[in-house]
PDB file of C-alpha atoms in Angstrom:
ATOM      1  CA  MET A  11     -14.981   5.209 -49.734  1.00 40.00           C
ATOM      2  CA  THR A  12     -16.546   4.971 -46.299  1.00 44.00           C
ATOM      3  CA  ASP A  13     -14.612   4.879 -43.106  1.00 44.00           C
ATOM      4  CA  PRO A  14     -14.350   1.415 -41.530  1.00 43.00           C
ATOM      5  CA  GLU A  15     -16.500   0.638 -38.541  1.00 46.00           C
ATOM      6  CA  PRO A  16     -14.585   1.227 -35.316  1.00 42.00           C
ATOM      7  CA  SER A  17     -13.444  -2.018 -33.780  1.00 40.00           C
ATOM      8  CA  ALA A  18     -14.625  -3.053 -30.338  1.00 40.00           C
ATOM      9  CA  PRO A  19     -12.154  -2.259 -27.563  1.00 40.00           C
ATOM     10  CA  VAL A  20      -9.950  -5.185 -26.609  1.00 39.00           C
ATOM     11  CA  PRO A  21     -10.257  -5.923 -22.902  1.00 46.00           C
ATOM     12  CA  ALA A  22      -7.062  -5.702 -20.921  1.00 53.00           C
ATOM     13  CA  PRO A  23      -5.619  -9.086 -20.024  1.00 62.00           C
ATOM     14  CA  LEU A  24      -6.196 -10.257 -16.496  1.00 79.00           C
ATOM     15  CA  GLY A  25      -3.274  -9.790 -14.179  1.00 81.00           C
ATOM     16  CA  VAL A  26      -2.168  -9.241 -10.580  1.00 85.00           C
ATOM     17  CA  ASP A  27       1.069  -7.722  -9.291  1.00 83.00           C
ATOM     18  CA  GLY A  28       2.336  -7.428 -12.850  1.00 90.00           C
ATOM     19  CA  ARG A  29       1.704 -11.120 -13.536  1.00 95.00           C
ATOM     20  CA  THR A  30      -0.689 -12.517 -16.119  1.00 96.00           C
ATOM     21  CA  PHE A  31      -2.511 -15.784 -15.462  1.00 96.00           C
ATOM     22  CA  THR A  32      -0.937 -17.527 -18.446  1.00 96.00           C
ATOM     23  CA  SER A  33       0.949 -20.747 -17.775  1.00 97.00           C
ATOM     24  CA  ALA A  34       4.346 -21.493 -19.293  1.00 96.00           C
ATOM     25  CA  LEU A  35       3.075 -24.991 -20.094  1.00 96.00           C
ATOM     26  CA  PRO A  36       1.864 -25.419 -23.701  1.00 95.00           C
ATOM     27  CA  TRP A  37      -1.732 -26.465 -24.262  1.00 92.00           C
ATOM     28  CA  ALA A  38      -0.767 -29.955 -25.461  1.00 94.00           C
ATOM     29  CA  VAL A  39       0.982 -30.632 -22.146  1.00 96.00           C
ATOM     30  CA  LEU A  40      -1.884 -29.113 -20.169  1.00 96.00           C
ATOM     31  CA  ASP A  41      -4.457 -31.201 -22.014  1.00 95.00           C
ATOM     32  CA  GLY A  42      -2.470 -34.398 -21.466  1.00 96.00           C
ATOM     33  CA  LEU A  43      -2.096 -33.707 -17.764  1.00 97.00           C
ATOM     34  CA  GLN A  44      -5.801 -32.927 -17.462  1.00 96.00           C
ATOM     35  CA  ALA A  45      -6.767 -36.161 -19.192  1.00 96.00           C
ATOM     36  CA  GLY A  46      -4.656 -38.143 -16.749  1.00 97.00           C
ATOM     37  CA  THR A  47      -5.886 -36.137 -13.766  1.00 97.00           C
ATOM     38  CA  MET A  48      -9.501 -36.964 -14.546  1.00 97.00           C
ATOM     39  CA  LYS A  49      -8.648 -40.693 -14.449  1.00 97.00           C
ATOM     40  CA  SER A  50      -6.689 -40.569 -11.181  1.00 98.00           C
ATOM     41  CA  VAL A  51      -7.600 -42.246  -7.892  1.00 98.00           C
ATOM     42  CA  TYR A  52      -6.163 -42.126  -4.384  1.00 98.00           C
ATOM     43  CA  ARG A  53      -6.674 -45.159  -2.151  1.00 98.00           C
ATOM     44  CA  GLY A  54      -9.440 -46.270  -4.477  1.00 97.00           C
ATOM     45  CA  VAL A  55     -11.269 -42.916  -4.451  1.00 98.00           C
ATOM     46  CA  PRO A  56     -11.305 -40.594  -7.495  1.00 98.00           C
ATOM     47  CA  CYS A  57      -8.956 -37.676  -6.800  1.00 98.00           C
ATOM     48  CA  PHE A  58      -9.024 -34.970  -9.457  1.00 97.00           C
ATOM     49  CA  LYS A  59      -5.977 -32.901  -8.540  1.00 98.00           C
ATOM     50  CA  SER A  60      -3.195 -32.490 -11.086  1.00 97.00           C
ATOM     51  CA  PRO A  61       0.134 -34.147 -10.217  1.00 98.00           C
ATOM     52  CA  LEU A  62       1.759 -30.722 -10.292  1.00 98.00           C
ATOM     53  CA  ASP A  63      -0.623 -29.370  -7.686  1.00 98.00           C
ATOM     54  CA  LEU A  64      -0.331 -32.428  -5.457  1.00 98.00           C
ATOM     55  CA  ALA A  65       3.418 -31.786  -5.405  1.00 98.00           C
ATOM     56  CA  LEU A  66       2.847 -28.082  -4.700  1.00 98.00           C
ATOM     57  CA  TYR A  67       0.473 -28.860  -1.844  1.00 98.00           C
ATOM     58  CA  LEU A  68       3.181 -31.076  -0.325  1.00 98.00           C
ATOM     59  CA  GLN A  69       5.557 -28.097  -0.442  1.00 98.00           C
ATOM     60  CA  LEU A  70       2.919 -25.894   1.189  1.00 98.00           C
ATOM     61  CA  LEU A  71       2.016 -28.437   3.873  1.00 97.00           C
ATOM     62  CA  SER A  72       5.672 -28.862   4.777  1.00 96.00           C
ATOM     63  CA  ARG A  73       6.163 -25.099   5.013  1.00 95.00           C
ATOM     64  CA  GLN A  74       2.895 -23.953   6.579  1.00 96.00           C
ATOM     65  CA  ARG A  75       2.037 -27.077   8.609  1.00 94.00           C
ATOM     66  CA  PRO A  76      -1.702 -26.305   8.772  1.00 96.00           C
ATOM     67  CA  ARG A  77      -3.893 -27.884  11.429  1.00 94.00           C
ATOM     68  CA  THR A  78      -7.111 -27.495   9.430  1.00 97.00           C
ATOM     69  CA  VAL A  79      -7.947 -27.847   5.752  1.00 98.00           C
ATOM     70  CA  ILE A  80     -11.287 -26.431   4.586  1.00 98.00           C
ATOM     71  CA  GLU A  81     -12.170 -27.636   1.112  1.00 98.00           C
ATOM     72  CA  ILE A  82     -15.032 -26.117  -0.863  1.00 98.00           C
ATOM     73  CA  GLY A  83     -15.906 -28.730  -3.481  1.00 98.00           C
ATOM     74  CA  THR A  84     -15.779 -32.392  -2.486  1.00 97.00           C
ATOM     75  CA  LYS A  85     -16.822 -34.432  -5.531  1.00 97.00           C
ATOM     76  CA  PHE A  86     -16.042 -38.031  -4.467  1.00 97.00           C
ATOM     77  CA  GLY A  87     -13.780 -37.058  -1.557  1.00 98.00           C
ATOM     78  CA  GLY A  88     -10.428 -38.209  -2.907  1.00 98.00           C
ATOM     79  CA  SER A  89      -8.626 -34.952  -2.233  1.00 98.00           C
ATOM     80  CA  ALA A  90     -10.155 -34.679   1.263  1.00 98.00           C
ATOM     81  CA  LEU A  91      -8.778 -38.135   2.045  1.00 98.00           C
ATOM     82  CA  TRP A  92      -5.393 -37.192   0.583  1.00 98.00           C
ATOM     83  CA  PHE A  93      -5.245 -34.019   2.687  1.00 98.00           C
ATOM     84  CA  ALA A  94      -6.186 -35.945   5.829  1.00 98.00           C
ATOM     85  CA  ASP A  95      -3.441 -38.504   5.235  1.00 97.00           C
ATOM     86  CA  MET A  96      -0.788 -35.907   4.415  1.00 97.00           C
ATOM     87  CA  LEU A  97      -1.640 -33.771   7.455  1.00 95.00           C
ATOM     88  CA  THR A  98      -1.631 -36.808   9.721  1.00 95.00           C
ATOM     89  CA  ALA A  99       1.779 -37.892   8.422  1.00 94.00           C
ATOM     90  CA  ASP A 100       3.173 -34.440   9.226  1.00 90.00           C
ATOM     91  CA  ARG A 101       1.256 -33.366  12.343  1.00 85.00           C
ATOM     92  CA  GLY A 102       0.024 -36.605  13.856  1.00 87.00           C
ATOM     93  CA  PRO A 103      -3.453 -36.951  15.384  1.00 88.00           C
ATOM     94  CA  GLY A 104      -5.767 -34.000  15.800  1.00 85.00           C
ATOM     95  CA  VAL A 105      -5.844 -32.634  12.245  1.00 89.00           C
ATOM     96  CA  ARG A 106      -9.160 -31.577  10.753  1.00 95.00           C
ATOM     97  CA  VAL A 107     -10.479 -31.591   7.209  1.00 98.00           C
ATOM     98  CA  LEU A 108     -13.844 -30.005   6.405  1.00 98.00           C
ATOM     99  CA  SER A 109     -15.159 -30.643   2.923  1.00 98.00           C
ATOM    100  CA  VAL A 110     -18.278 -28.874   1.658  1.00 98.00           C
ATOM    101  CA  ASP A 111     -20.247 -29.608  -1.505  1.00 98.00           C
ATOM    102  CA  ILE A 112     -23.695 -28.706  -2.755  1.00 97.00           C
ATOM    103  CA  LEU A 113     -24.222 -32.376  -3.720  1.00 96.00           C
ATOM    104  CA  MET A 114     -22.254 -34.755  -1.526  1.00 93.00           C
ATOM    105  CA  GLN A 115     -20.985 -37.803  -3.447  1.00 95.00           C
ATOM    106  CA  ALA A 116     -18.368 -39.128  -1.007  1.00 96.00           C
ATOM    107  CA  SER A 117     -19.305 -42.711  -0.135  1.00 95.00           C
ATOM    108  CA  PHE A 118     -16.821 -43.315   2.694  1.00 96.00           C
ATOM    109  CA  ARG A 119     -16.351 -42.054   6.233  1.00 96.00           C
ATOM    110  CA  ASP A 120     -13.190 -41.009   8.036  1.00 96.00           C
ATOM    111  CA  ASP A 121     -13.016 -39.647  11.587  1.00 96.00           C
ATOM    112  CA  ARG A 122     -10.624 -36.907  10.499  1.00 97.00           C
ATOM    113  CA  ILE A 123     -12.939 -35.596   7.772  1.00 98.00           C
ATOM    114  CA  THR A 124     -16.248 -33.790   8.194  1.00 98.00           C
ATOM    115  CA  PHE A 125     -18.331 -33.862   5.021  1.00 98.00           C
ATOM    116  CA  MET A 126     -21.007 -31.165   4.866  1.00 98.00           C
ATOM    117  CA  GLU A 127     -23.577 -30.222   2.269  1.00 97.00           C
ATOM    118  CA  GLY A 128     -23.599 -26.534   1.462  1.00 98.00           C
ATOM    119  CA  ASP A 129     -23.692 -23.938  -1.293  1.00 98.00           C
ATOM    120  CA  ALA A 130     -20.428 -22.157  -2.155  1.00 98.00           C
ATOM    121  CA  ALA A 131     -22.438 -18.994  -2.724  1.00 98.00           C
ATOM    122  CA  LYS A 132     -24.014 -19.210   0.761  1.00 98.00           C
ATOM    123  CA  LEU A 133     -21.328 -20.655   3.029  1.00 98.00           C
ATOM    124  CA  GLY A 134     -22.566 -18.746   6.041  1.00 98.00           C
ATOM    125  CA  ALA A 135     -25.510 -21.139   6.262  1.00 97.00           C
ATOM    126  CA  THR A 136     -23.141 -24.116   6.614  1.00 98.00           C
ATOM    127  CA  LEU A 137     -19.921 -22.835   8.174  1.00 98.00           C
ATOM    128  CA  ARG A 138     -21.374 -21.161  11.220  1.00 97.00           C
ATOM    129  CA  PRO A 139     -19.192 -18.866  13.380  1.00 97.00           C
ATOM    130  CA  GLU A 140     -19.163 -21.316  16.275  1.00 97.00           C
ATOM    131  CA  LEU A 141     -17.926 -24.087  13.990  1.00 97.00           C
ATOM    132  CA  LEU A 142     -15.155 -21.968  12.503  1.00 97.00           C
ATOM    133  CA  ALA A 143     -14.089 -20.742  15.947  1.00 96.00           C
ATOM    134  CA  GLY A 144     -13.339 -24.325  16.985  1.00 95.00           C
ATOM    135  CA  LEU A 145     -11.055 -25.138  14.051  1.00 96.00           C
ATOM    136  CA  PRO A 146      -7.357 -25.046  14.975  1.00 94.00           C
ATOM    137  CA  LYS A 147      -5.080 -22.694  13.075  1.00 95.00           C
ATOM    138  CA  PRO A 148      -3.310 -22.304  10.747  1.00 96.00           C
ATOM    139  CA  TRP A 149      -5.867 -22.920   8.027  1.00 98.00           C
ATOM    140  CA  LEU A 150      -5.496 -23.990   4.435  1.00 98.00           C
ATOM    141  CA  VAL A 151      -8.662 -23.133   2.493  1.00 98.00           C
ATOM    142  CA  VAL A 152      -9.124 -24.701  -0.949  1.00 98.00           C
ATOM    143  CA  GLU A 153     -11.684 -23.152  -3.296  1.00 98.00           C
ATOM    144  CA  ASP A 154     -12.586 -25.931  -5.752  1.00 98.00           C
ATOM    145  CA  SER A 155     -16.330 -25.537  -6.210  1.00 98.00           C
ATOM    146  CA  SER A 156     -18.036 -24.753  -9.517  1.00 97.00           C
ATOM    147  CA  HIS A 157     -15.124 -22.820 -11.126  1.00 97.00           C
ATOM    148  CA  ARG A 158     -17.588 -20.038 -11.926  1.00 98.00           C
ATOM    149  CA  PHE A 159     -16.786 -16.438 -11.069  1.00 98.00           C
ATOM    150  CA  GLU A 160     -19.773 -15.892  -8.806  1.00 98.00           C
ATOM    151  CA  ASP A 161     -19.013 -18.893  -6.600  1.00 98.00           C
ATOM    152  CA  ALA A 162     -15.251 -18.354  -6.453  1.00 98.00           C
ATOM    153  CA  ALA A 163     -15.785 -14.695  -5.559  1.00 98.00           C
ATOM    154  CA  ALA A 164     -18.332 -15.619  -2.880  1.00 98.00           C
ATOM    155  CA  VAL A 165     -15.919 -18.107  -1.284  1.00 98.00           C
ATOM    156  CA  LEU A 166     -13.106 -15.561  -1.205  1.00 98.00           C
ATOM    157  CA  ASP A 167     -15.373 -12.892   0.277  1.00 98.00           C
ATOM    158  CA  PHE A 168     -16.724 -15.301   2.891  1.00 98.00           C
ATOM    159  CA  PHE A 169     -13.354 -16.402   4.208  1.00 98.00           C
ATOM    160  CA  HIS A 170     -11.621 -13.012   4.145  1.00 98.00           C
ATOM    161  CA  PRO A 171     -12.716 -11.902   7.650  1.00 98.00           C
ATOM    162  CA  HIS A 172     -11.970 -15.355   9.101  1.00 98.00           C
ATOM    163  CA  LEU A 173      -8.395 -15.712   7.854  1.00 98.00           C
ATOM    164  CA  SER A 174      -5.392 -14.874  10.020  1.00 98.00           C
ATOM    165  CA  ALA A 175      -1.855 -13.929   9.031  1.00 98.00           C
ATOM    166  CA  GLY A 176      -0.162 -17.006   7.617  1.00 98.00           C
ATOM    167  CA  ASP A 177      -3.373 -18.734   6.539  1.00 98.00           C
ATOM    168  CA  TYR A 178      -3.626 -19.721   2.870  1.00 98.00           C
ATOM    169  CA  ILE A 179      -6.538 -19.744   0.465  1.00 98.00           C
ATOM    170  CA  VAL A 180      -5.951 -21.475  -2.873  1.00 98.00           C
ATOM    171  CA  VAL A 181      -8.270 -20.777  -5.803  1.00 98.00           C
ATOM    172  CA  GLU A 182      -8.103 -23.803  -8.076  1.00 98.00           C
ATOM    173  CA  ASP A 183      -8.706 -24.376 -11.779  1.00 98.00           C
ATOM    174  CA  GLY A 184      -7.913 -20.970 -13.194  1.00 97.00           C
ATOM    175  CA  ILE A 185      -6.008 -22.997 -15.781  1.00 97.00           C
ATOM    176  CA  LEU A 186      -9.244 -24.208 -17.416  1.00 95.00           C
ATOM    177  CA  ASP A 187      -9.351 -21.285 -19.823  1.00 92.00           C
ATOM    178  CA  GLN A 188      -6.073 -22.458 -21.373  1.00 94.00           C
ATOM    179  CA  PHE A 189      -7.213 -25.964 -22.343  1.00 94.00           C
ATOM    180  CA  GLU A 190      -7.910 -26.636 -26.008  1.00 91.00           C
ATOM    181  CA  ASP A 191     -11.283 -28.299 -25.402  1.00 91.00           C
ATOM    182  CA  PRO A 192     -13.966 -25.582 -25.889  1.00 91.00           C
ATOM    183  CA  LEU A 193     -15.992 -27.282 -23.156  1.00 90.00           C
ATOM    184  CA  TYR A 194     -13.946 -25.373 -20.593  1.00 92.00           C
ATOM    185  CA  LEU A 195     -14.866 -21.994 -22.054  1.00 92.00           C
ATOM    186  CA  ARG A 196     -18.209 -22.260 -20.263  1.00 94.00           C
ATOM    187  CA  TYR A 197     -16.452 -21.280 -17.028  1.00 96.00           C
ATOM    188  CA  ALA A 198     -15.571 -17.902 -18.582  1.00 95.00           C
ATOM    189  CA  ASN A 199     -12.212 -17.700 -16.775  1.00 96.00           C
ATOM    190  CA  GLY A 200     -14.150 -17.472 -13.530  1.00 97.00           C
ATOM    191  CA  PRO A 201     -11.465 -18.423 -10.971  1.00 98.00           C
ATOM    192  CA  ASN A 202      -8.903 -15.989 -12.395  1.00 97.00           C
ATOM    193  CA  ARG A 203     -11.410 -13.152 -12.592  1.00 97.00           C
ATOM    194  CA  ALA A 204     -12.344 -13.789  -8.969  1.00 98.00           C
ATOM    195  CA  VAL A 205      -8.699 -13.740  -7.857  1.00 98.00           C
ATOM    196  CA  GLU A 206      -8.020 -10.499  -9.723  1.00 97.00           C
ATOM    197  CA  ARG A 207     -11.103  -8.833  -8.256  1.00 97.00           C
ATOM    198  CA  PHE A 208     -10.362 -10.072  -4.730  1.00 98.00           C
ATOM    199  CA  LEU A 209      -6.745  -8.890  -4.657  1.00 97.00           C
ATOM    200  CA  LYS A 210      -7.712  -5.484  -6.038  1.00 97.00           C
ATOM    201  CA  SER A 211     -10.393  -5.226  -3.345  1.00 97.00           C
ATOM    202  CA  HIS A 212      -7.934  -6.013  -0.535  1.00 98.00           C
ATOM    203  CA  PRO A 213      -4.641  -4.333  -1.427  1.00 96.00           C
ATOM    204  CA  GLY A 214      -1.825  -5.235   0.940  1.00 96.00           C
ATOM    205  CA  SER A 215      -3.824  -7.989   2.651  1.00 98.00           C
ATOM    206  CA  TYR A 216      -2.596 -10.957   0.603  1.00 98.00           C
ATOM    207  CA  SER A 217       0.453 -11.990  -1.359  1.00 97.00           C
ATOM    208  CA  VAL A 218       0.576 -14.326  -4.325  1.00 98.00           C
ATOM    209  CA  ASP A 219       2.995 -17.089  -3.343  1.00 98.00           C
ATOM    210  CA  THR A 220       5.077 -17.005  -6.494  1.00 97.00           C
ATOM    211  CA  ASP A 221       7.457 -19.656  -5.126  1.00 98.00           C
ATOM    212  CA  LEU A 222       4.563 -22.116  -5.402  1.00 98.00           C
ATOM    213  CA  CYS A 223       3.019 -20.701  -8.580  1.00 98.00           C
ATOM    214  CA  ASP A 224       6.366 -20.875 -10.390  1.00 98.00           C
ATOM    215  CA  HIS A 225       7.898 -23.929  -8.704  1.00 98.00           C
ATOM    216  CA  PHE A 226       7.795 -25.956 -11.941  1.00 98.00           C
ATOM    217  CA  GLY A 227       7.812 -22.946 -14.296  1.00 98.00           C
ATOM    218  CA  ARG A 228       5.807 -19.744 -14.537  1.00 97.00           C
ATOM    219  CA  ASN A 229       2.286 -20.569 -13.343  1.00 98.00           C
ATOM    220  CA  ALA A 230       2.851 -24.285 -13.969  1.00 98.00           C
ATOM    221  CA  THR A 231      -0.133 -25.080 -11.775  1.00 98.00           C
ATOM    222  CA  TRP A 232      -3.877 -25.550 -12.118  1.00 98.00           C
ATOM    223  CA  SER A 233      -4.152 -22.490  -9.832  1.00 98.00           C
ATOM    224  CA  PRO A 234      -2.267 -19.679 -11.645  1.00 98.00           C
ATOM    225  CA  ASN A 235      -1.692 -16.759  -9.271  1.00 98.00           C
ATOM    226  CA  GLY A 236      -4.146 -18.574  -7.017  1.00 98.00           C
ATOM    227  CA  TRP A 237      -1.895 -19.534  -4.076  1.00 98.00           C
ATOM    228  CA  LEU A 238      -2.747 -16.665  -1.728  1.00 98.00           C
ATOM    229  CA  ARG A 239      -1.225 -16.057   1.697  1.00 98.00           C
ATOM    230  CA  LYS A 240      -2.882 -13.758   4.206  1.00 98.00           C
ATOM    231  CA  LEU A 241      -0.491 -11.071   5.457  1.00 98.00           C
TER     232      LEU A 241
END
């Protein structure tokens, strides 16, 4: 009798600060919420943010009161419009929303929103230092580009030296790996891997806002462990 072939090592589960990226929500609930999210509109514009995250952003906006939102990943511009309206309701005139996408599909214009074409992997070519220097603080940065590790990691690395204490950067769609549809496996858990790598690279520089991540239950968000506050 021959010895069995040694099994391949099982990779350690992703985690930060003793927390895995797994959501308490079962896959059937996640899939139902995703199906509804992908049919949602705001003021007539497609807006693909889950209802849970829209509620969490309202909590964050009320607490942080940012003056600028920088969104990487525009799609049709629904979330940029939503952010502009929510910031205006809270702060009044003078808020800024910058929304960057490699292929701009927004078909409307709004004086509060600057739409820019740019590559998430090469943001320095679009978000020049003089532009960033003129954006009022505090900032809320939303990473919602391709959901691939390389792009999410590049966005995090780009913004790190520009963020101040109290600024937030939210890495969206780490939840994709937990949907039943195998289509989402193509993203290879990219957002979560980028968050884990980034926090390990900058120990003590950021905290995971667990009050937001766990507001509706442990990681009941499309951005598990992805609500990051600069310390």
